[in-house]
Amino acid sequence: MPQPLLDVADLSVRFDTDDGMIHAVDKMSFTLGAGEVLGIVGESGCGKSVTCMSLVKLLPETAVIEGRALFEGRDLLAMSSRDLRRVRGRQISFVFQEPMTSLNPVFTVGRQIGEVLQRHLGLSRVEARARSIELLDLVRIPAADRRLDEYPHQLSGGMRQRVMIAMALACDPKVLVADEPTTALDVTIQAGILDLMRDIRERLGTAIILITHNLGVVADIADRVLVMYAGRKAEESPVDDLFAHPQHPYTLGLQIGRAH
């Protein structure tokens, strides 16, 4: 068996609050292979996002993170801040849930994508603009050269989400973490975003962790599914097996909820 791209073992996350310790993630273990799509499914608050954000230490300082997260053989949780900055955004990128709050409303789309390219890859302004147009073409935004000079509020919700995906792909990452990328989008636009992510995996070989509460989304794109409940892994299996033979009552409940 080839070595997994990402190997997470016994990951636990707790938050130190005024009311004591809150345990958000408890002994999570999973792997991600190169070019694989792993769906992490569960209801809001079950620890899906915290699990993934903890891998690159995007959590508040009150978070206590334990366990191991090997990325290409190196433990992300043991890295210095300097080394982790070289991984975060460049080799492991995130597409966050709400593009309107993730994009800066006072800067053009081109400036925001260009800053990523200039900071991480050292491109000149002219080079960054040319590459930004290529990225908008990649995520199927029409008239990319014109859209580059527009502001986030001038774009539709689906367009803004595509811009976020373009920014996440700017440095050709090996892992793309997509946190509820289709939430708040209508069904037709959801289908387009999922089709785009499938295309990205096939064309670029990018491994994807898809965080969602919607089993229908993972059925459409994932290779494997990990179901979370109350900070723990309820079950994990290939996507077809999960739908054919769910092993945990919570998974069955999610399926019934999807059917209705």
PDB file of C-alpha atoms in Angstrom:
ATOM      1  CA  MET A   1       0.000   0.000   0.000  1.00  0.00           C
ATOM      2  CA  PRO A   2       1.342   3.478  -0.840  1.00  0.00           C
ATOM      3  CA  GLN A   3       2.045   5.818   2.050  1.00  0.00           C
ATOM      4  CA  PRO A   4      -0.931   8.140   2.685  1.00  0.00           C
ATOM      5  CA  LEU A   5      -0.472  11.814   1.926  1.00  0.00           C
ATOM      6  CA  LEU A   6      -2.012  12.671   5.302  1.00  0.00           C
ATOM      7  CA  ASP A   7      -2.084  10.335   8.299  1.00  0.00           C
ATOM      8  CA  VAL A   8      -3.925  11.608  11.383  1.00  0.00           C
ATOM      9  CA  ALA A   9      -3.805   9.558  14.587  1.00  0.00           C
ATOM     10  CA  ASP A  10      -5.452  10.117  17.999  1.00  0.00           C
ATOM     11  CA  LEU A  11      -6.200  13.782  17.300  1.00  0.00           C
ATOM     12  CA  SER A  12      -7.864  15.490  20.248  1.00  0.00           C
ATOM     13  CA  VAL A  13      -8.816  19.158  20.562  1.00  0.00           C
ATOM     14  CA  ARG A  14     -10.117  20.905  23.650  1.00  0.00           C
ATOM     15  CA  PHE A  15     -10.713  24.566  24.477  1.00  0.00           C
ATOM     16  CA  ASP A  16      -9.823  26.213  27.751  1.00  0.00           C
ATOM     17  CA  THR A  17     -12.790  28.432  28.665  1.00  0.00           C
ATOM     18  CA  ASP A  18     -14.006  30.290  31.752  1.00  0.00           C
ATOM     19  CA  ASP A  19     -16.382  27.407  32.342  1.00  0.00           C
ATOM     20  CA  GLY A  20     -13.633  24.797  32.114  1.00  0.00           C
ATOM     21  CA  MET A  21     -12.330  22.557  29.342  1.00  0.00           C
ATOM     22  CA  ILE A  22     -14.598  21.876  26.365  1.00  0.00           C
ATOM     23  CA  HIS A  23     -13.692  18.721  24.428  1.00  0.00           C
ATOM     24  CA  ALA A  24     -14.404  19.344  20.740  1.00  0.00           C
ATOM     25  CA  VAL A  25     -12.580  16.409  19.112  1.00  0.00           C
ATOM     26  CA  ASP A  26     -11.748  13.120  20.802  1.00  0.00           C
ATOM     27  CA  LYS A  27      -9.176  10.618  19.473  1.00  0.00           C
ATOM     28  CA  MET A  28      -9.840  11.125  15.756  1.00  0.00           C
ATOM     29  CA  SER A  29      -7.828   9.022  13.304  1.00  0.00           C
ATOM     30  CA  PHE A  30      -8.024   8.949   9.512  1.00  0.00           C
ATOM     31  CA  THR A  31      -5.895   8.960   6.374  1.00  0.00           C
ATOM     32  CA  LEU A  32      -6.045  10.756   3.039  1.00  0.00           C
ATOM     33  CA  GLY A  33      -4.418   9.387  -0.094  1.00  0.00           C
ATOM     34  CA  ALA A  34      -3.008  11.438  -2.965  1.00  0.00           C
ATOM     35  CA  GLY A  35      -5.859  12.492  -5.281  1.00  0.00           C
ATOM     36  CA  GLU A  36      -8.531  11.041  -2.986  1.00  0.00           C
ATOM     37  CA  VAL A  37     -11.771  12.753  -1.940  1.00  0.00           C
ATOM     38  CA  LEU A  38     -12.634  12.157   1.722  1.00  0.00           C
ATOM     39  CA  GLY A  39     -16.036  13.345   2.925  1.00  0.00           C
ATOM     40  CA  ILE A  40     -16.345  14.286   6.608  1.00  0.00           C
ATOM     41  CA  VAL A  41     -20.029  14.318   7.486  1.00  0.00           C
ATOM     42  CA  GLY A  42     -21.982  15.270  10.581  1.00  0.00           C
ATOM     43  CA  GLU A  43     -24.331  17.801  12.077  1.00  0.00           C
ATOM     44  CA  SER A  44     -23.236  21.332  13.014  1.00  0.00           C
ATOM     45  CA  GLY A  45     -21.066  21.366  16.133  1.00  0.00           C
ATOM     46  CA  CYS A  46     -19.845  17.783  15.846  1.00  0.00           C
ATOM     47  CA  GLY A  47     -16.208  18.834  15.335  1.00  0.00           C
ATOM     48  CA  LYS A  48     -15.749  18.553  11.556  1.00  0.00           C
ATOM     49  CA  SER A  49     -14.254  21.992  10.962  1.00  0.00           C
ATOM     50  CA  VAL A  50     -12.275  21.991  14.217  1.00  0.00           C
ATOM     51  CA  THR A  51     -10.668  18.686  13.192  1.00  0.00           C
ATOM     52  CA  CYS A  52      -9.360  20.098   9.922  1.00  0.00           C
ATOM     53  CA  MET A  53      -8.437  23.554  11.192  1.00  0.00           C
ATOM     54  CA  SER A  54      -6.419  22.019  14.026  1.00  0.00           C
ATOM     55  CA  LEU A  55      -4.139  20.273  11.509  1.00  0.00           C
ATOM     56  CA  VAL A  56      -2.615  23.609  10.454  1.00  0.00           C
ATOM     57  CA  LYS A  57      -3.269  25.409  13.764  1.00  0.00           C
ATOM     58  CA  LEU A  58      -5.933  27.815  12.539  1.00  0.00           C
ATOM     59  CA  LEU A  59      -7.687  27.650  15.925  1.00  0.00           C
ATOM     60  CA  PRO A  60      -7.628  30.248  18.733  1.00  0.00           C
ATOM     61  CA  GLU A  61      -4.807  30.187  21.285  1.00  0.00           C
ATOM     62  CA  THR A  62      -7.196  28.654  23.815  1.00  0.00           C
ATOM     63  CA  ALA A  63      -7.161  25.421  21.804  1.00  0.00           C
ATOM     64  CA  VAL A  64      -5.125  22.512  23.167  1.00  0.00           C
ATOM     65  CA  ILE A  65      -4.244  20.101  20.355  1.00  0.00           C
ATOM     66  CA  GLU A  66      -2.847  16.608  20.920  1.00  0.00           C
ATOM     67  CA  GLY A  67      -2.087  13.659  18.679  1.00  0.00           C
ATOM     68  CA  ARG A  68      -0.209  13.252  15.408  1.00  0.00           C
ATOM     69  CA  ALA A  69      -0.841  14.508  11.887  1.00  0.00           C
ATOM     70  CA  LEU A  70       1.758  13.323   9.396  1.00  0.00           C
ATOM     71  CA  PHE A  71       1.773  15.201   6.092  1.00  0.00           C
ATOM     72  CA  GLU A  72       4.204  13.582   3.655  1.00  0.00           C
ATOM     73  CA  GLY A  73       5.888  12.013   6.678  1.00  0.00           C
ATOM     74  CA  ARG A  74       6.255  15.239   8.713  1.00  0.00           C
ATOM     75  CA  ASP A  75       4.165  15.900  11.802  1.00  0.00           C
ATOM     76  CA  LEU A  76       2.167  19.103  11.252  1.00  0.00           C
ATOM     77  CA  LEU A  77       1.418  19.387  14.976  1.00  0.00           C
ATOM     78  CA  ALA A  78       5.128  19.375  15.849  1.00  0.00           C
ATOM     79  CA  MET A  79       6.161  21.953  13.221  1.00  0.00           C
ATOM     80  CA  SER A  80       7.455  25.399  14.123  1.00  0.00           C
ATOM     81  CA  SER A  81       5.237  28.358  13.206  1.00  0.00           C
ATOM     82  CA  ARG A  82       7.663  29.238  10.408  1.00  0.00           C
ATOM     83  CA  ASP A  83       7.551  25.768   8.840  1.00  0.00           C
ATOM     84  CA  LEU A  84       3.780  25.588   9.213  1.00  0.00           C
ATOM     85  CA  ARG A  85       3.344  28.881   7.338  1.00  0.00           C
ATOM     86  CA  ARG A  86       5.094  27.268   4.369  1.00  0.00           C
ATOM     87  CA  VAL A  87       2.528  24.448   4.407  1.00  0.00           C
ATOM     88  CA  ARG A  88      -0.594  26.465   5.204  1.00  0.00           C
ATOM     89  CA  GLY A  89      -2.106  27.980   2.066  1.00  0.00           C
ATOM     90  CA  ARG A  90       0.591  26.563  -0.162  1.00  0.00           C
ATOM     91  CA  GLN A  91       0.412  22.780   0.282  1.00  0.00           C
ATOM     92  CA  ILE A  92      -2.790  22.566   2.327  1.00  0.00           C
ATOM     93  CA  SER A  93      -5.423  25.148   1.336  1.00  0.00           C
ATOM     94  CA  PHE A  94      -8.878  25.930   2.664  1.00  0.00           C
ATOM     95  CA  VAL A  95     -12.134  26.990   1.044  1.00  0.00           C
ATOM     96  CA  PHE A  96     -14.212  28.410   3.874  1.00  0.00           C
ATOM     97  CA  GLN A  97     -17.947  28.260   4.298  1.00  0.00           C
ATOM     98  CA  GLU A  98     -19.038  31.844   3.576  1.00  0.00           C
ATOM     99  CA  PRO A  99     -17.159  33.594   0.756  1.00  0.00           C
ATOM    100  CA  MET A 100     -18.690  36.998   1.466  1.00  0.00           C
ATOM    101  CA  THR A 101     -17.011  37.115   4.881  1.00  0.00           C
ATOM    102  CA  SER A 102     -13.806  35.434   3.672  1.00  0.00           C
ATOM    103  CA  LEU A 103     -13.252  37.861   0.787  1.00  0.00           C
ATOM    104  CA  ASN A 104     -12.249  41.439   1.578  1.00  0.00           C
ATOM    105  CA  PRO A 105     -15.058  43.719   0.331  1.00  0.00           C
ATOM    106  CA  VAL A 106     -12.773  46.727  -0.320  1.00  0.00           C
ATOM    107  CA  PHE A 107     -10.293  44.966  -2.641  1.00  0.00           C
ATOM    108  CA  THR A 108     -10.871  43.662  -6.153  1.00  0.00           C
ATOM    109  CA  VAL A 109     -10.899  39.947  -6.868  1.00  0.00           C
ATOM    110  CA  GLY A 110      -7.641  40.328  -8.818  1.00  0.00           C
ATOM    111  CA  ARG A 111      -5.834  42.021  -5.967  1.00  0.00           C
ATOM    112  CA  GLN A 112      -6.869  39.327  -3.490  1.00  0.00           C
ATOM    113  CA  ILE A 113      -5.790  36.422  -5.707  1.00  0.00           C
ATOM    114  CA  GLY A 114      -2.647  38.315  -6.731  1.00  0.00           C
ATOM    115  CA  GLU A 115      -1.570  38.837  -3.114  1.00  0.00           C
ATOM    116  CA  VAL A 116      -1.602  35.068  -2.564  1.00  0.00           C
ATOM    117  CA  LEU A 117       0.565  34.520  -5.651  1.00  0.00           C
ATOM    118  CA  GLN A 118       3.001  37.310  -4.809  1.00  0.00           C
ATOM    119  CA  ARG A 119       3.374  36.308  -1.170  1.00  0.00           C
ATOM    120  CA  HIS A 120       3.733  32.549  -1.605  1.00  0.00           C
ATOM    121  CA  LEU A 121       5.292  32.258  -5.070  1.00  0.00           C
ATOM    122  CA  GLY A 122       7.125  35.570  -5.405  1.00  0.00           C
ATOM    123  CA  LEU A 123       5.449  36.507  -8.690  1.00  0.00           C
ATOM    124  CA  SER A 124       5.579  40.056 -10.013  1.00  0.00           C
ATOM    125  CA  ARG A 125       2.347  42.048 -10.261  1.00  0.00           C
ATOM    126  CA  VAL A 126       2.144  41.423 -14.007  1.00  0.00           C
ATOM    127  CA  GLU A 127       2.833  37.687 -13.585  1.00  0.00           C
ATOM    128  CA  ALA A 128       0.294  37.462 -10.761  1.00  0.00           C
ATOM    129  CA  ARG A 129      -2.404  39.086 -12.888  1.00  0.00           C
ATOM    130  CA  ALA A 130      -1.792  36.692 -15.778  1.00  0.00           C
ATOM    131  CA  ARG A 131      -1.877  33.710 -13.411  1.00  0.00           C
ATOM    132  CA  SER A 132      -5.039  35.047 -11.723  1.00  0.00           C
ATOM    133  CA  ILE A 133      -6.813  35.087 -15.076  1.00  0.00           C
ATOM    134  CA  GLU A 134      -5.735  31.464 -15.639  1.00  0.00           C
ATOM    135  CA  LEU A 135      -7.125  30.521 -12.225  1.00  0.00           C
ATOM    136  CA  LEU A 136     -10.483  32.186 -12.871  1.00  0.00           C
ATOM    137  CA  ASP A 137     -10.633  30.342 -16.196  1.00  0.00           C
ATOM    138  CA  LEU A 138      -9.849  27.112 -14.332  1.00  0.00           C
ATOM    139  CA  VAL A 139     -12.820  27.582 -12.008  1.00  0.00           C
ATOM    140  CA  ARG A 140     -15.037  28.420 -14.990  1.00  0.00           C
ATOM    141  CA  ILE A 141     -15.639  32.110 -14.401  1.00  0.00           C
ATOM    142  CA  PRO A 142     -16.477  33.708 -17.777  1.00  0.00           C
ATOM    143  CA  ALA A 143     -14.791  36.943 -18.915  1.00  0.00           C
ATOM    144  CA  ALA A 144     -12.047  36.338 -16.358  1.00  0.00           C
ATOM    145  CA  ASP A 145      -9.985  39.369 -17.332  1.00  0.00           C
ATOM    146  CA  ARG A 146     -12.966  41.631 -16.615  1.00  0.00           C
ATOM    147  CA  ARG A 147     -14.084  39.852 -13.449  1.00  0.00           C
ATOM    148  CA  LEU A 148     -10.590  40.317 -12.035  1.00  0.00           C
ATOM    149  CA  ASP A 149     -11.252  44.050 -11.635  1.00  0.00           C
ATOM    150  CA  GLU A 150     -14.605  43.604  -9.903  1.00  0.00           C
ATOM    151  CA  TYR A 151     -15.333  43.634  -6.170  1.00  0.00           C
ATOM    152  CA  PRO A 152     -16.898  40.706  -4.265  1.00  0.00           C
ATOM    153  CA  HIS A 153     -20.287  42.435  -3.939  1.00  0.00           C
ATOM    154  CA  GLN A 154     -20.514  42.596  -7.747  1.00  0.00           C
ATOM    155  CA  LEU A 155     -20.435  38.803  -8.011  1.00  0.00           C
ATOM    156  CA  SER A 156     -23.142  36.222  -7.332  1.00  0.00           C
ATOM    157  CA  GLY A 157     -22.826  33.759  -4.445  1.00  0.00           C
ATOM    158  CA  GLY A 158     -21.717  30.999  -6.807  1.00  0.00           C
ATOM    159  CA  MET A 159     -19.127  33.275  -8.446  1.00  0.00           C
ATOM    160  CA  ARG A 160     -17.738  34.288  -5.049  1.00  0.00           C
ATOM    161  CA  GLN A 161     -17.375  30.637  -4.083  1.00  0.00           C
ATOM    162  CA  ARG A 162     -15.486  29.987  -7.329  1.00  0.00           C
ATOM    163  CA  VAL A 163     -13.166  32.903  -6.527  1.00  0.00           C
ATOM    164  CA  MET A 164     -12.466  31.320  -3.121  1.00  0.00           C
ATOM    165  CA  ILE A 165     -11.649  28.026  -4.833  1.00  0.00           C
ATOM    166  CA  ALA A 166      -9.362  29.856  -7.286  1.00  0.00           C
ATOM    167  CA  MET A 167      -7.498  31.469  -4.371  1.00  0.00           C
ATOM    168  CA  ALA A 168      -7.158  28.111  -2.630  1.00  0.00           C
ATOM    169  CA  LEU A 169      -5.727  26.566  -5.822  1.00  0.00           C
ATOM    170  CA  ALA A 170      -3.331  29.458  -6.497  1.00  0.00           C
ATOM    171  CA  CYS A 171      -0.258  27.644  -5.191  1.00  0.00           C
ATOM    172  CA  ASP A 172      -1.218  24.219  -6.592  1.00  0.00           C
ATOM    173  CA  PRO A 173      -1.792  22.615  -3.155  1.00  0.00           C
ATOM    174  CA  LYS A 174      -1.671  18.885  -2.580  1.00  0.00           C
ATOM    175  CA  VAL A 175      -4.678  19.014  -0.215  1.00  0.00           C
ATOM    176  CA  LEU A 176      -7.785  21.176  -0.570  1.00  0.00           C
ATOM    177  CA  VAL A 177     -10.059  21.379   2.480  1.00  0.00           C
ATOM    178  CA  ALA A 178     -13.526  22.539   1.411  1.00  0.00           C
ATOM    179  CA  ASP A 179     -15.673  23.498   4.412  1.00  0.00           C
ATOM    180  CA  GLU A 180     -19.371  23.354   3.456  1.00  0.00           C
ATOM    181  CA  PRO A 181     -18.606  24.769  -0.015  1.00  0.00           C
ATOM    182  CA  THR A 182     -22.208  24.487  -1.230  1.00  0.00           C
ATOM    183  CA  THR A 183     -24.058  25.822   1.831  1.00  0.00           C
ATOM    184  CA  ALA A 184     -26.431  28.739   1.104  1.00  0.00           C
ATOM    185  CA  LEU A 185     -26.240  28.113  -2.661  1.00  0.00           C
ATOM    186  CA  ASP A 186     -29.244  26.981  -4.673  1.00  0.00           C
ATOM    187  CA  VAL A 187     -29.374  23.431  -5.991  1.00  0.00           C
ATOM    188  CA  THR A 188     -28.233  24.264  -9.530  1.00  0.00           C
ATOM    189  CA  ILE A 189     -25.210  26.239  -8.319  1.00  0.00           C
ATOM    190  CA  GLN A 190     -24.391  23.508  -5.766  1.00  0.00           C
ATOM    191  CA  ALA A 191     -24.217  20.981  -8.595  1.00  0.00           C
ATOM    192  CA  GLY A 192     -21.894  23.278 -10.543  1.00  0.00           C
ATOM    193  CA  ILE A 193     -19.516  23.702  -7.577  1.00  0.00           C
ATOM    194  CA  LEU A 194     -19.363  19.936  -6.989  1.00  0.00           C
ATOM    195  CA  ASP A 195     -18.767  19.326 -10.693  1.00  0.00           C
ATOM    196  CA  LEU A 196     -15.950  21.877 -10.560  1.00  0.00           C
ATOM    197  CA  MET A 197     -14.324  20.148  -7.574  1.00  0.00           C
ATOM    198  CA  ARG A 198     -14.555  16.782  -9.313  1.00  0.00           C
ATOM    199  CA  ASP A 199     -12.873  18.335 -12.351  1.00  0.00           C
ATOM    200  CA  ILE A 200     -10.110  19.831 -10.174  1.00  0.00           C
ATOM    201  CA  ARG A 201      -9.362  16.432  -8.670  1.00  0.00           C
ATOM    202  CA  GLU A 202      -9.216  14.798 -12.094  1.00  0.00           C
ATOM    203  CA  ARG A 203      -7.196  17.527 -13.838  1.00  0.00           C
ATOM    204  CA  LEU A 204      -4.816  18.523 -11.055  1.00  0.00           C
ATOM    205  CA  GLY A 205      -4.685  15.372  -8.900  1.00  0.00           C
ATOM    206  CA  THR A 206      -5.570  17.406  -5.812  1.00  0.00           C
ATOM    207  CA  ALA A 207      -6.678  15.455  -2.737  1.00  0.00           C
ATOM    208  CA  ILE A 208      -9.854  16.936  -1.237  1.00  0.00           C
ATOM    209  CA  ILE A 209     -11.341  16.844   2.257  1.00  0.00           C
ATOM    210  CA  LEU A 210     -14.995  17.800   1.887  1.00  0.00           C
ATOM    211  CA  ILE A 211     -16.670  18.920   5.118  1.00  0.00           C
ATOM    212  CA  THR A 212     -20.469  18.815   4.963  1.00  0.00           C
ATOM    213  CA  HIS A 213     -23.643  18.001   6.854  1.00  0.00           C
ATOM    214  CA  ASN A 214     -25.227  16.752   3.620  1.00  0.00           C
ATOM    215  CA  LEU A 215     -24.859  13.064   2.759  1.00  0.00           C
ATOM    216  CA  GLY A 216     -26.121  13.802  -0.743  1.00  0.00           C
ATOM    217  CA  VAL A 217     -23.038  15.938  -1.388  1.00  0.00           C
ATOM    218  CA  VAL A 218     -20.586  13.178  -0.444  1.00  0.00           C
ATOM    219  CA  ALA A 219     -22.565  10.593  -2.414  1.00  0.00           C
ATOM    220  CA  ASP A 220     -21.919  12.707  -5.481  1.00  0.00           C
ATOM    221  CA  ILE A 221     -18.165  13.177  -5.167  1.00  0.00           C
ATOM    222  CA  ALA A 222     -16.412  11.330  -2.300  1.00  0.00           C
ATOM    223  CA  ASP A 223     -14.393   8.107  -2.449  1.00  0.00           C
ATOM    224  CA  ARG A 224     -14.597   7.507   1.302  1.00  0.00           C
ATOM    225  CA  VAL A 225     -16.811   8.930   4.036  1.00  0.00           C
ATOM    226  CA  LEU A 226     -16.036   9.581   7.682  1.00  0.00           C
ATOM    227  CA  VAL A 227     -19.101  10.201   9.850  1.00  0.00           C
ATOM    228  CA  MET A 228     -18.569  12.302  12.996  1.00  0.00           C
ATOM    229  CA  TYR A 229     -20.818  12.471  16.030  1.00  0.00           C
ATOM    230  CA  ALA A 230     -20.115  14.545  19.174  1.00  0.00           C
ATOM    231  CA  GLY A 231     -16.423  14.977  18.387  1.00  0.00           C
ATOM    232  CA  ARG A 232     -15.790  11.313  17.612  1.00  0.00           C
ATOM    233  CA  LYS A 233     -15.656   9.111  14.534  1.00  0.00           C
ATOM    234  CA  ALA A 234     -18.895   7.153  14.355  1.00  0.00           C
ATOM    235  CA  GLU A 235     -17.862   5.161  11.292  1.00  0.00           C
ATOM    236  CA  GLU A 236     -15.754   5.284   8.152  1.00  0.00           C
ATOM    237  CA  SER A 237     -16.065   3.378   4.892  1.00  0.00           C
ATOM    238  CA  PRO A 238     -16.006   3.614   1.087  1.00  0.00           C
ATOM    239  CA  VAL A 239     -18.916   5.763  -0.040  1.00  0.00           C
ATOM    240  CA  ASP A 240     -20.869   2.946  -1.728  1.00  0.00           C
ATOM    241  CA  ASP A 241     -20.569   0.710   1.346  1.00  0.00           C
ATOM    242  CA  LEU A 242     -21.758   3.491   3.630  1.00  0.00           C
ATOM    243  CA  PHE A 243     -24.993   3.929   1.713  1.00  0.00           C
ATOM    244  CA  ALA A 244     -25.546   0.207   1.174  1.00  0.00           C
ATOM    245  CA  HIS A 245     -24.668  -0.970   4.704  1.00  0.00           C
ATOM    246  CA  PRO A 246     -24.512   1.831   7.314  1.00  0.00           C
ATOM    247  CA  GLN A 247     -23.048   0.455  10.550  1.00  0.00           C
ATOM    248  CA  HIS A 248     -23.959   3.196  13.035  1.00  0.00           C
ATOM    249  CA  PRO A 249     -27.472   4.318  14.047  1.00  0.00           C
ATOM    250  CA  TYR A 250     -26.413   7.959  13.630  1.00  0.00           C
ATOM    251  CA  THR A 251     -25.431   7.323   9.996  1.00  0.00           C
ATOM    252  CA  LEU A 252     -28.789   5.685   9.410  1.00  0.00           C
ATOM    253  CA  GLY A 253     -30.454   8.747  10.926  1.00  0.00           C
ATOM    254  CA  LEU A 254     -28.562  11.032   8.541  1.00  0.00           C
ATOM    255  CA  GLN A 255     -29.698   8.900   5.615  1.00  0.00           C
ATOM    256  CA  ILE A 256     -33.324   9.070   6.748  1.00  0.00           C
ATOM    257  CA  GLY A 257     -33.009  12.824   7.133  1.00  0.00           C
ATOM    258  CA  ARG A 258     -31.598  13.059   3.619  1.00  0.00           C
ATOM    259  CA  ALA A 259     -34.487  11.018   2.231  1.00  0.00           C
ATOM    260  CA  HIS A 260     -36.937  13.512   3.702  1.00  0.00           C
TER     261      HIS A 260
END
